[in-house]
C-alpha cells in the first residue's frame, strides 16, 4: 500500500508540472497573438489554431527519392516561369546572333567547296524557299509546336528559335580537312589471287558443298576491333539515374559522351597485306551531328588492331555506313552517305534520320594511317536527285565480269519521313514533287536499286526502282498480284551478286516481313523481277552474299551471312518456335549455295543464340583470304536496353574462321 501511495503522489506531481508548463505556453501564445491582432487587425480563432498547430508540428525529413522529385518539379516550374516572364526576348537576341554565325559558316563552307571541287553544296534557293514557307505557315501551328516543346524539353524549344538548326550544327574543323583533287581510276577490283600465300597460309584448292550436309566452319579466334569503352554496367546505371533526375549531370555526360555508339563495319584486305575496317560512330546514338566514320587497320592477320581514328575527309553533318572497295591499281575507295538539309529529330541529343547524299573518296597510300591523304569527296548521288529522298549505301560494290562496270547497291530511305510523327509538323522535312505529281507530301517513296559506273567510278547512273513488296503471308490480292491496302515491306541493305554464267544479277534485301527478299535482273540492273521472299527467315537485319574463290581465281559457291530467325521468334534446338526478348537480333549463321542461290546449306554459326532484351549481333561484313573467312559484325544494344553489360563487351567484333 505504501508503494502504491508513493507512485500515485509522484504521478500527481508530474501531471501538475506538465499542466503548469502547458498553461505557461498558452499564455505566451496568447500574448503573441494579441500583439498580432493589435497590429494586423482581427485574428480569428481558426487562424490561432492553425498557427498553434504549425508551430508545434515537426516536419519529417524527405527521402532521397522525394528530394529528387521535388528538385525536378522545381526545375520544371522555374523553366515555365522563365518563359512566362518574357524569356522569349533573350531567345530572340540569340536567334539574331546564331543566324549571323550560320551565314558566316555557310559562306566559309561554300568557298571551301568551290576550291576543292565539292559538288555537295547546299541548294541555297531551296533553303530560302523552305525558310519563307515556314515563316508564312501562320500562327495556327504555335499550339502544336508548344506541345512538342513540352514533350521533348528545352532542346526543341531552343531549336524553334535558333533558325536553321542544321547549319548551327556544322563542324568547321571537319569541313576544312586537307584533301587532294581526285583523278579517274584505271581498273576494276584488285586481284588478290596473284599475291603470295595470303598471310602465310596455302591457297584454298576446293571446298566441297555437295556431299552430305556440306562443309562445316570452325571458329579459330574472335577479337575486338573496337569496343564501346571502359564503362561498367554499374557506372552506366548510375549515369542513367543522374541524367533522369538531373543530379550530377556532368558525371553522366562524361559517361555518355565517350564515343559509345559503333555500328555497321566494312572490312577489306589491303594490297600490301593486312586489313582495314571502317564503321560509323557517335557519342551516344545514331544520327548525332558528330557522327563520323572511324578507321582501324591490322598488320597481324587480323589478330590485333590499331587504335581507331577519324577518317580525314571534309564533313558537314552525320556520316553513315562506309563501304570499302580496292580497285586494280591498289587504290582504297570508301563510299558513304552524309546527311543533308535541316530535317532533324527534336530529340536530346538531336538526330538526323538515316541517309542523305552518297559520296566517294579514295587514298593511294599503301598503308592507311591517321595521316593518310584522301581525295576530296565526290557526290555521286545527291539528295536533290530523284525527288529529294535521302539515299543510303551499306553493302559491297561488285565489279561485273566485263572488268570495267562497277555496281553499288543503294536504297532511297524514308526513315524519319513516314515512321516518325515529328516530320508532319515541319515543312522542311517534307519531300518535294514525288513521282505521283504531288507538290508536297509527308512521306517519301522508298525504293531500292543500283548506282552503276561504266568508266571505273568517274560517272554514275542510278538504275532500278524496286518499290516495297507485299508480305509473304498476305493473301489480300487473292493471288492476282498487289492490291490496295496490302501490307508491304521496304527493301533495304541490298547485297548484290552475279551468277556464275555472268547472265544474271541478283540482290538480297533486309525487310520488315521476317524473311530475306530477293530480286533478279538480266539487263545489268536496268529492270528487275518482282521482289519476293526466298524462303529463309530473318529479322530486320543486314544480309551479306558474296562469291568464294578457290585455287586463285576459280569461282566457288556463294556464301551468305545472316541472322536466322524471324523478327520476334526463333526456332529452338527441338524445332519449337519460341518468343525472343524485345528488339533482340541473334543467331548469326553462314550458309553456302552451289547453284547461284537456288538452294542454301547452313555450314555453321558466327554467333549463337545468346539473347537479352535489346541485344543485337548483326550487320556483318565478310572477307575471304585463302582458306580463311573473316567476319566483322556489330554487337550493341538498342537504345535504353543496356542494363547489365559492360561497354568493353560491346562494339565491332571480328571472327576468324577456318574453311
GROMACS .gro file of N, CA and C in nm, residues 16 25 45 47 75 151 177-178 203 214 218 247 287 296 320 337 341 376 378-379 406 416 444 538 555 571 616 622:
model
   84
   16UNK      N    1   0.087   1.772  -1.248
   16UNK     CA    2   0.076   1.915  -1.215
   16UNK      C    3   0.182   1.995  -1.290
   25UNK      N    4   0.285   2.806  -2.177
   25UNK     CA    5   0.297   2.818  -2.323
   25UNK      C    6   0.175   2.883  -2.384
   45UNK      N    7  -1.034   3.280  -3.432
   45UNK     CA    8  -0.991   3.165  -3.353
   45UNK      C    9  -0.934   3.054  -3.442
   47UNK      N   10  -0.764   3.084  -3.718
   47UNK     CA   11  -0.626   3.118  -3.753
   47UNK      C   12  -0.532   3.090  -3.636
   75UNK      N   13   1.260   2.253  -6.095
   75UNK     CA   14   1.330   2.290  -6.218
   75UNK      C   15   1.231   2.314  -6.332
  151UNK      N   16   0.694   1.805  -7.484
  151UNK     CA   17   0.728   1.663  -7.493
  151UNK      C   18   0.878   1.642  -7.495
  177UNK      N   19   3.923   1.995  -9.367
  177UNK     CA   20   4.028   1.893  -9.375
  177UNK      C   21   4.099   1.903  -9.510
  178UNK      N   22   4.231   1.888  -9.509
  178UNK     CA   23   4.309   1.897  -9.632
  178UNK      C   24   4.290   1.772  -9.718
  203UNK      N   25   4.694  -2.158 -10.062
  203UNK     CA   26   4.572  -2.128 -10.136
  203UNK      C   27   4.469  -2.237 -10.112
  214UNK      N   28   2.717  -3.066  -9.633
  214UNK     CA   29   2.811  -2.961  -9.669
  214UNK      C   30   2.922  -2.947  -9.567
  218UNK      N   31   3.490  -2.374  -8.872
  218UNK     CA   32   3.544  -2.383  -8.737
  218UNK      C   33   3.601  -2.248  -8.697
  247UNK      N   34   2.063   1.508  -6.125
  247UNK     CA   35   2.173   1.511  -6.029
  247UNK      C   36   2.304   1.475  -6.100
  287UNK      N   37   2.296   0.915  -8.571
  287UNK     CA   38   2.240   1.037  -8.626
  287UNK      C   39   2.280   1.164  -8.557
  296UNK      N   40   4.022   0.154  -8.855
  296UNK     CA   41   4.123   0.077  -8.782
  296UNK      C   42   4.189  -0.019  -8.881
  320UNK      N   43   2.727   0.810  -9.267
  320UNK     CA   44   2.662   0.681  -9.248
  320UNK      C   45   2.728   0.571  -9.332
  337UNK      N   46   2.720   0.766  -9.701
  337UNK     CA   47   2.614   0.866  -9.708
  337UNK      C   48   2.643   0.977  -9.607
  341UNK      N   49   2.054   1.894  -9.550
  341UNK     CA   50   1.933   1.966  -9.510
  341UNK      C   51   1.926   1.986  -9.361
  376UNK      N   52   3.927   1.473 -10.229
  376UNK     CA   53   3.806   1.549 -10.195
  376UNK      C   54   3.683   1.463 -10.224
  378UNK      N   55   3.355   1.318 -10.352
  378UNK     CA   56   3.276   1.349 -10.471
  378UNK      C   57   3.134   1.296 -10.450
  379UNK      N   58   3.035   1.383 -10.468
  379UNK     CA   59   2.896   1.342 -10.456
  379UNK      C   60   2.856   1.267 -10.583
  406UNK      N   61   3.126  -0.095 -11.252
  406UNK     CA   62   3.110  -0.101 -11.108
  406UNK      C   63   2.961  -0.090 -11.075
  416UNK      N   64   1.228   0.849  -9.087
  416UNK     CA   65   1.206   0.984  -9.038
  416UNK      C   66   1.095   1.054  -9.112
  444UNK      N   67   0.802   0.983  -9.796
  444UNK     CA   68   0.886   0.967  -9.914
  444UNK      C   69   0.862   0.830  -9.975
  538UNK      N   70   1.449  -1.426  -9.144
  538UNK     CA   71   1.549  -1.330  -9.097
  538UNK      C   72   1.476  -1.211  -9.037
  555UNK      N   73   3.599  -1.978 -10.960
  555UNK     CA   74   3.474  -1.945 -10.893
  555UNK      C   75   3.424  -2.063 -10.811
  571UNK      N   76   1.341  -2.056  -8.376
  571UNK     CA   77   1.321  -2.200  -8.362
  571UNK      C   78   1.432  -2.258  -8.276
  616UNK      N   79   2.185  -0.706  -7.979
  616UNK     CA   80   2.188  -0.729  -8.123
  616UNK      C   81   2.329  -0.768  -8.171
  622UNK      N   82   3.208  -0.959  -9.467
  622UNK     CA   83   3.285  -1.082  -9.483
  622UNK      C   84   3.398  -1.063  -9.583
   0.00000   0.00000   0.00000
